[in-house]
Amino acid sequence: KKKKKTTKEKVPKEKFPNGSFSAMSEASWLFPEEEIEKKIPTVEDGIKYDVLCRAKYDAYTLIEELRKSLKFPHVVMNTAMMFVHRFYMYQSLKDFHWLSIAMCSLFLALKVEEKVKTMDTILKYSYFVYNVTMRKRKVEKLDVNSRQYFEMKEQLQFNERILLQTVGFDVTIKHPAAVMLQYVTVTLSAKQAPLLPVGSKPIAQLAWHWCHCSYGTDLCLRYSPEALACAFILAAANELSLRINNTPDGQPWWSVCAPPEITVSAEIISEIIARFRAYCRRFGEPKIENVNPPKDPGGSGAGAAAPPIASHPGAASAAAPTLSAAAAAAAP
């Protein structure tokens, strides 16, 4: 008798964003403003978008506190926050509390960036930071033998599966900080025709700082990593009153940075800076320590903190555009 061939059950494609099982391009994770603010599940469930923004900022604060306690590099924090932002494009805050998603996003990000911490460590530190540091509560140490701990562990494992399914198992992420470092150290510093001024290290330091701060916002859902990198380079240069030259043929400096398929313009850069300024005025600038860019773009870096962001982008240079009047006025 011939044996019947057995086939494995296939997971329906509807469960994955954009109907894809493979890693998606960065462009597929960029969304128009109307979709971000009005058509996501959280808003459809009757929760205001501002409430979701505050929840994601709380997730950012939690992960930053855990980064300082557990001493993992900034790239892990950035990857975790990218998972949080992408998750809530397809899932509702009504169904998934920001704390549980922040914990599982960090747990997954540590695996992705090969800086693995045990589940016990994530749960214990998250429990302490959330209750003591953020909520100012007096709580007893989390008992690893308690029912509460067992339920938290089960919930983390379940949420990790939901998170992976929601992002389509796409865990390869391009970060603006790495792109910015490539632009500053290689593209704009070419020996043949350097566009950055001598002593441009402070530009990299300050831009690196703001690239990390931007993960507390939804900018990563609106603009490409290349556009964000260019915006923060310009903002840092203006803040430090340094000039970035145009190319020898008169083209803007960012034209040699981003590839042809990526759109970067003066309007987009001004819009990014205006949105970031509005975010800083609303929540206060996120505090990130050790902001000097490392030799390896994927590392954590160490050194003195960069100067704080000012209310205005700084002095304008003849070769580099600054905030337009319209963009500046858009910031509350």
Tab-separated table of C-alpha atoms in Angstrom:
chain	number	residue	atom	x	y	z
A	1	LYS	CA	0.000	0.000	0.000
A	2	LYS	CA	1.198	3.455	-0.888
A	3	LYS	CA	1.562	5.863	2.002
A	4	LYS	CA	-0.440	9.042	1.746
A	5	LYS	CA	1.599	12.195	1.624
A	6	THR	CA	0.954	14.528	4.523
A	7	THR	CA	1.043	18.260	4.006
A	8	LYS	CA	1.784	20.824	6.666
A	9	GLU	CA	-0.962	23.252	7.543
A	10	LYS	CA	-0.363	26.675	6.053
A	11	VAL	CA	-0.880	29.854	8.010
A	12	PRO	CA	-3.328	32.190	6.239
A	13	LYS	CA	-1.670	35.242	4.726
A	14	GLU	CA	-4.235	37.613	6.188
A	15	LYS	CA	-2.446	37.345	9.518
A	16	PHE	CA	0.601	39.120	8.152
A	17	PRO	CA	0.854	42.803	7.180
A	18	ASN	CA	0.868	43.410	3.435
A	19	GLY	CA	0.193	39.670	2.899
A	20	SER	CA	3.875	38.772	2.928
A	21	PHE	CA	5.807	36.080	4.749
A	22	SER	CA	9.242	37.365	3.775
A	23	ALA	CA	11.119	40.367	5.086
A	24	MET	CA	9.558	43.521	3.658
A	25	SER	CA	11.298	46.601	2.360
A	26	GLU	CA	11.705	49.649	4.566
A	27	ALA	CA	9.305	51.546	2.293
A	28	SER	CA	6.481	49.149	3.142
A	29	TRP	CA	6.738	50.295	6.770
A	30	LEU	CA	6.183	53.976	5.916
A	31	PHE	CA	2.628	55.258	6.137
A	32	PRO	CA	0.721	58.435	5.188
A	33	GLU	CA	-0.369	60.766	7.967
A	34	GLU	CA	-4.070	59.926	7.669
A	35	GLU	CA	-3.419	56.204	8.052
A	36	ILE	CA	-1.149	56.717	11.075
A	37	GLU	CA	-3.506	59.034	12.957
A	38	LYS	CA	-7.006	57.940	11.880
A	39	LYS	CA	-7.080	54.434	10.416
A	40	ILE	CA	-5.146	52.357	12.929
A	41	PRO	CA	-6.963	49.821	15.173
A	42	THR	CA	-6.413	51.898	18.344
A	43	VAL	CA	-8.253	54.908	16.912
A	44	GLU	CA	-10.965	52.700	15.412
A	45	ASP	CA	-11.556	51.336	18.931
A	46	GLY	CA	-12.341	54.845	20.157
A	47	ILE	CA	-8.971	55.710	21.730
A	48	LYS	CA	-7.471	59.055	20.728
A	49	TYR	CA	-4.183	59.014	18.838
A	50	ASP	CA	-2.631	61.288	21.476
A	51	VAL	CA	-3.273	58.574	24.075
A	52	LEU	CA	-1.380	56.085	21.932
A	53	CYS	CA	1.486	58.580	21.530
A	54	ARG	CA	1.715	58.910	25.302
A	55	ALA	CA	1.628	55.117	25.720
A	56	LYS	CA	4.476	54.679	23.237
A	57	TYR	CA	6.431	57.423	24.995
A	58	ASP	CA	5.970	55.513	28.265
A	59	ALA	CA	7.284	52.401	26.491
A	60	TYR	CA	10.265	54.439	25.335
A	61	THR	CA	10.899	55.650	28.893
A	62	LEU	CA	10.693	52.118	30.291
A	63	ILE	CA	13.100	50.669	27.728
A	64	GLU	CA	15.548	53.540	28.236
A	65	GLU	CA	15.552	52.921	32.000
A	66	LEU	CA	16.125	49.216	31.358
A	67	ARG	CA	18.966	50.061	28.972
A	68	LYS	CA	20.736	51.996	31.701
A	69	SER	CA	20.156	49.246	34.270
A	70	LEU	CA	21.034	46.244	32.088
A	71	LYS	CA	23.701	48.103	30.086
A	72	PHE	CA	22.730	46.949	26.621
A	73	PRO	CA	23.593	49.134	23.586
A	74	HIS	CA	21.355	51.825	22.109
A	75	VAL	CA	20.750	49.777	18.967
A	76	VAL	CA	18.781	47.249	21.050
A	77	MET	CA	16.588	50.017	22.419
A	78	ASN	CA	16.019	51.410	18.913
A	79	THR	CA	15.084	48.004	17.511
A	80	ALA	CA	12.686	47.417	20.395
A	81	MET	CA	10.970	50.768	19.849
A	82	MET	CA	10.674	50.084	16.134
A	83	PHE	CA	8.831	46.868	17.007
A	84	VAL	CA	6.512	48.845	19.309
A	85	HIS	CA	5.693	51.418	16.626
A	86	ARG	CA	5.093	48.803	13.945
A	87	PHE	CA	3.023	46.611	16.252
A	88	TYR	CA	0.480	49.330	16.997
A	89	MET	CA	-0.039	50.001	13.303
A	90	TYR	CA	-1.869	46.644	13.155
A	91	GLN	CA	-2.944	46.000	16.762
A	92	SER	CA	-4.965	48.039	19.238
A	93	LEU	CA	-3.897	49.554	22.524
A	94	LYS	CA	-7.269	48.388	23.814
A	95	ASP	CA	-6.204	44.755	23.425
A	96	PHE	CA	-2.491	45.042	24.244
A	97	HIS	CA	-1.220	47.221	27.095
A	98	TRP	CA	1.909	49.178	26.247
A	99	LEU	CA	3.843	47.643	29.161
A	100	SER	CA	3.454	44.056	27.953
A	101	ILE	CA	4.357	45.030	24.372
A	102	ALA	CA	7.387	47.037	25.525
A	103	MET	CA	8.690	44.028	27.471
A	104	CYS	CA	8.232	41.526	24.645
A	105	SER	CA	9.642	43.994	22.081
A	106	LEU	CA	12.756	44.409	24.184
A	107	PHE	CA	13.036	40.650	24.718
A	108	LEU	CA	12.868	40.087	20.949
A	109	ALA	CA	15.227	42.978	20.163
A	110	LEU	CA	17.876	41.539	22.488
A	111	LYS	CA	17.735	38.315	20.488
A	112	VAL	CA	17.836	40.085	17.133
A	113	GLU	CA	20.849	42.209	18.108
A	114	GLU	CA	22.569	39.188	19.768
A	115	LYS	CA	22.652	40.766	23.229
A	116	VAL	CA	20.449	38.140	24.826
A	117	LYS	CA	19.140	38.549	28.380
A	118	THR	CA	17.099	35.904	30.159
A	119	MET	CA	13.346	36.210	30.398
A	120	ASP	CA	13.660	36.280	34.179
A	121	THR	CA	15.930	39.321	33.975
A	122	ILE	CA	13.551	41.232	31.685
A	123	LEU	CA	10.538	40.501	33.888
A	124	LYS	CA	12.234	41.367	37.187
A	125	TYR	CA	13.740	44.642	35.977
A	126	SER	CA	10.607	45.690	34.080
A	127	TYR	CA	8.476	45.033	37.163
A	128	PHE	CA	10.788	47.178	39.296
A	129	VAL	CA	11.206	50.042	36.799
A	130	TYR	CA	7.482	50.254	36.024
A	131	ASN	CA	6.303	50.215	39.642
A	132	VAL	CA	9.126	51.942	41.515
A	133	THR	CA	10.850	54.246	38.999
A	134	MET	CA	7.883	55.262	36.838
A	135	ARG	CA	4.863	54.907	39.142
A	136	LYS	CA	6.637	55.686	42.439
A	137	ARG	CA	5.011	52.728	44.178
A	138	LYS	CA	6.382	50.726	47.068
A	139	VAL	CA	6.271	47.085	46.008
A	140	GLU	CA	7.942	43.940	47.201
A	141	LYS	CA	10.513	42.153	45.095
A	142	LEU	CA	8.960	39.980	42.404
A	143	ASP	CA	8.865	36.375	43.621
A	144	VAL	CA	9.913	33.995	40.834
A	145	ASN	CA	7.859	31.245	42.461
A	146	SER	CA	4.655	33.254	42.657
A	147	ARG	CA	1.599	32.857	40.458
A	148	GLN	CA	1.961	36.480	39.354
A	149	TYR	CA	5.422	35.771	37.984
A	150	PHE	CA	4.219	32.631	36.200
A	151	GLU	CA	1.387	34.556	34.534
A	152	MET	CA	3.750	37.368	33.475
A	153	LYS	CA	6.106	34.812	31.929
A	154	GLU	CA	3.293	33.124	30.013
A	155	GLN	CA	2.018	36.496	28.815
A	156	LEU	CA	5.474	37.509	27.575
A	157	GLN	CA	5.835	34.301	25.559
A	158	PHE	CA	2.364	34.722	24.070
A	159	ASN	CA	2.938	38.387	23.188
A	160	GLU	CA	6.239	37.580	21.512
A	161	ARG	CA	4.452	35.217	19.120
A	162	ILE	CA	1.800	37.844	18.397
A	163	LEU	CA	4.481	40.487	17.845
A	164	LEU	CA	6.407	38.334	15.367
A	165	GLN	CA	3.226	37.494	13.503
A	166	THR	CA	2.112	41.131	13.431
A	167	VAL	CA	5.385	42.429	11.944
A	168	GLY	CA	5.459	39.577	9.426
A	169	PHE	CA	8.630	38.128	10.995
A	170	ASP	CA	10.472	41.123	9.562
A	171	VAL	CA	13.170	41.764	12.160
A	172	THR	CA	15.800	43.312	9.872
A	173	ILE	CA	15.761	47.042	10.566
A	174	LYS	CA	17.787	49.923	9.157
A	175	HIS	CA	18.358	52.591	11.777
A	176	PRO	CA	18.818	56.334	11.080
A	177	ALA	CA	21.793	56.445	13.481
A	178	ALA	CA	23.773	53.937	11.416
A	179	VAL	CA	22.844	55.728	8.175
A	180	MET	CA	23.826	59.093	9.681
A	181	LEU	CA	27.200	57.773	10.782
A	182	GLN	CA	27.866	56.440	7.283
A	183	TYR	CA	27.022	59.825	5.773
A	184	VAL	CA	29.142	61.866	8.200
A	185	THR	CA	32.219	59.634	8.296
A	186	VAL	CA	32.309	58.466	4.666
A	187	THR	CA	29.976	60.139	2.161
A	188	LEU	CA	30.305	63.761	3.275
A	189	SER	CA	33.957	63.413	4.318
A	190	ALA	CA	35.354	62.011	1.069
A	191	LYS	CA	38.945	63.154	0.507
A	192	GLN	CA	38.254	64.126	-3.112
A	193	ALA	CA	35.604	66.728	-2.237
A	194	PRO	CA	34.745	66.932	1.487
A	195	LEU	CA	31.471	68.721	2.169
A	196	LEU	CA	31.671	68.782	5.965
A	197	PRO	CA	33.818	71.402	7.719
A	198	VAL	CA	37.000	70.485	9.559
A	199	GLY	CA	36.259	69.372	13.110
A	200	SER	CA	32.805	68.014	12.303
A	201	LYS	CA	32.803	65.379	15.064
A	202	PRO	CA	30.295	67.389	17.170
A	203	ILE	CA	27.825	67.129	14.278
A	204	ALA	CA	27.993	63.344	14.458
A	205	GLN	CA	27.639	63.413	18.251
A	206	LEU	CA	24.576	65.634	18.286
A	207	ALA	CA	22.920	63.978	15.272
A	208	TRP	CA	23.553	60.577	16.866
A	209	HIS	CA	21.820	61.774	20.026
A	210	TRP	CA	18.755	63.032	18.177
A	211	CYS	CA	18.500	59.896	16.031
A	212	HIS	CA	18.052	57.903	19.232
A	213	CYS	CA	15.657	60.456	20.719
A	214	SER	CA	13.465	60.231	17.614
A	215	TYR	CA	12.323	56.719	18.554
A	216	GLY	CA	10.075	58.245	21.171
A	217	THR	CA	8.121	59.726	18.242
A	218	ASP	CA	6.343	58.234	15.237
A	219	LEU	CA	8.884	59.737	12.795
A	220	CYS	CA	10.133	56.238	11.934
A	221	LEU	CA	6.656	55.452	10.546
A	222	ARG	CA	6.536	58.624	8.416
A	223	TYR	CA	10.050	59.044	6.954
A	224	SER	CA	12.832	56.846	5.642
A	225	PRO	CA	16.013	56.316	7.704
A	226	GLU	CA	17.913	58.255	5.025
A	227	ALA	CA	15.634	61.295	5.310
A	228	LEU	CA	15.818	61.212	9.118
A	229	ALA	CA	19.610	60.960	9.021
A	230	CYS	CA	19.893	63.981	6.700
A	231	ALA	CA	17.457	66.007	8.822
A	232	PHE	CA	19.366	65.418	12.041
A	233	ILE	CA	22.719	66.127	10.368
A	234	LEU	CA	21.383	69.488	9.186
A	235	ALA	CA	19.791	70.265	12.556
A	236	ALA	CA	23.049	69.448	14.352
A	237	ALA	CA	25.112	71.551	11.954
A	238	ASN	CA	22.769	74.519	12.364
A	239	GLU	CA	22.712	74.117	16.134
A	240	LEU	CA	26.512	74.224	16.191
A	241	SER	CA	26.670	77.044	13.588
A	242	LEU	CA	28.670	74.850	11.209
A	243	ARG	CA	28.305	74.941	7.451
A	244	ILE	CA	27.780	71.956	5.155
A	245	ASN	CA	28.849	72.801	1.602
A	246	ASN	CA	26.973	72.019	-1.571
A	247	THR	CA	28.476	69.637	-4.114
A	248	PRO	CA	30.973	71.063	-6.670
A	249	ASP	CA	28.219	71.112	-9.308
A	250	GLY	CA	25.891	73.115	-7.056
A	251	GLN	CA	23.607	70.308	-5.894
A	252	PRO	CA	22.461	70.173	-2.225
A	253	TRP	CA	24.702	68.032	-0.039
A	254	TRP	CA	22.008	65.460	0.725
A	255	SER	CA	21.791	64.570	-2.969
A	256	VAL	CA	25.035	62.571	-2.612
A	257	CYS	CA	23.757	60.751	0.478
A	258	ALA	CA	20.443	59.090	-0.206
A	259	PRO	CA	20.145	56.596	-3.102
A	260	PRO	CA	18.047	57.674	-6.131
A	261	GLU	CA	15.020	55.624	-5.084
A	262	ILE	CA	14.809	57.464	-1.735
A	263	THR	CA	13.225	60.917	-1.801
A	264	VAL	CA	15.023	63.514	0.316
A	265	SER	CA	14.276	67.196	-0.191
A	266	ALA	CA	14.491	70.508	1.645
A	267	GLU	CA	10.737	70.305	2.340
A	268	ILE	CA	10.976	66.821	3.869
A	269	ILE	CA	13.979	67.771	5.996
A	270	SER	CA	12.241	70.918	7.271
A	271	GLU	CA	9.095	68.940	8.052
A	272	ILE	CA	11.051	66.355	10.066
A	273	ILE	CA	12.810	69.036	12.117
A	274	ALA	CA	9.520	70.840	12.787
A	275	ARG	CA	7.829	67.626	13.938
A	276	PHE	CA	10.753	66.745	16.187
A	277	ARG	CA	10.759	70.208	17.747
A	278	ALA	CA	7.019	69.899	18.415
A	279	TYR	CA	7.618	66.534	20.077
A	280	CYS	CA	10.368	67.952	22.316
A	281	ARG	CA	8.096	70.795	23.391
A	282	ARG	CA	5.306	68.396	24.230
A	283	PHE	CA	7.163	65.652	26.088
A	284	GLY	CA	10.508	67.259	26.858
A	285	GLU	CA	13.684	66.063	25.246
A	286	PRO	CA	14.364	62.385	26.020
A	287	LYS	CA	17.428	61.947	28.185
A	288	ILE	CA	19.964	59.563	26.663
A	289	GLU	CA	23.382	58.993	28.138
A	290	ASN	CA	26.613	58.089	26.346
A	291	VAL	CA	25.645	59.598	23.029
A	292	ASN	CA	29.029	59.683	21.286
A	293	PRO	CA	28.805	57.553	18.136
A	294	PRO	CA	30.928	54.390	18.353
A	295	LYS	CA	33.421	53.179	15.767
A	296	ASP	CA	30.955	50.405	14.956
A	297	PRO	CA	27.579	51.887	13.893
A	298	GLY	CA	25.836	48.998	15.623
A	299	GLY	CA	27.472	49.544	19.014
A	300	SER	CA	26.456	51.552	22.016
A	301	GLY	CA	29.100	54.275	22.144
A	302	ALA	CA	30.509	56.053	25.154
A	303	GLY	CA	31.595	59.514	26.122
A	304	ALA	CA	30.288	62.886	27.158
A	305	ALA	CA	26.674	63.829	26.567
A	306	ALA	CA	25.805	66.050	23.630
A	307	PRO	CA	24.504	69.577	24.262
A	308	PRO	CA	20.723	69.823	24.730
A	309	ILE	CA	18.463	70.658	21.804
A	310	ALA	CA	17.524	74.308	21.529
A	311	SER	CA	14.154	75.797	20.663
A	312	HIS	CA	15.472	76.933	17.314
A	313	PRO	CA	17.604	75.034	14.808
A	314	GLY	CA	20.405	77.585	14.964
A	315	ALA	CA	22.181	79.862	12.533
A	316	ALA	CA	21.601	79.393	8.823
A	317	SER	CA	24.375	78.820	6.322
A	318	ALA	CA	24.437	79.951	2.714
A	319	ALA	CA	24.908	76.424	1.422
A	320	ALA	CA	22.472	74.545	3.634
A	321	PRO	CA	18.705	75.180	3.889
A	322	THR	CA	17.179	75.677	7.307
A	323	LEU	CA	13.601	75.527	8.571
A	324	SER	CA	11.208	77.255	6.268
A	325	ALA	CA	8.833	79.788	7.820
A	326	ALA	CA	5.899	77.456	7.210
A	327	ALA	CA	7.601	74.484	8.799
A	328	ALA	CA	8.756	76.517	11.772
A	329	ALA	CA	5.261	77.851	12.282
A	330	ALA	CA	3.879	74.295	12.256
A	331	ALA	CA	5.622	73.536	15.526
A	332	PRO	CA	3.363	74.349	18.475
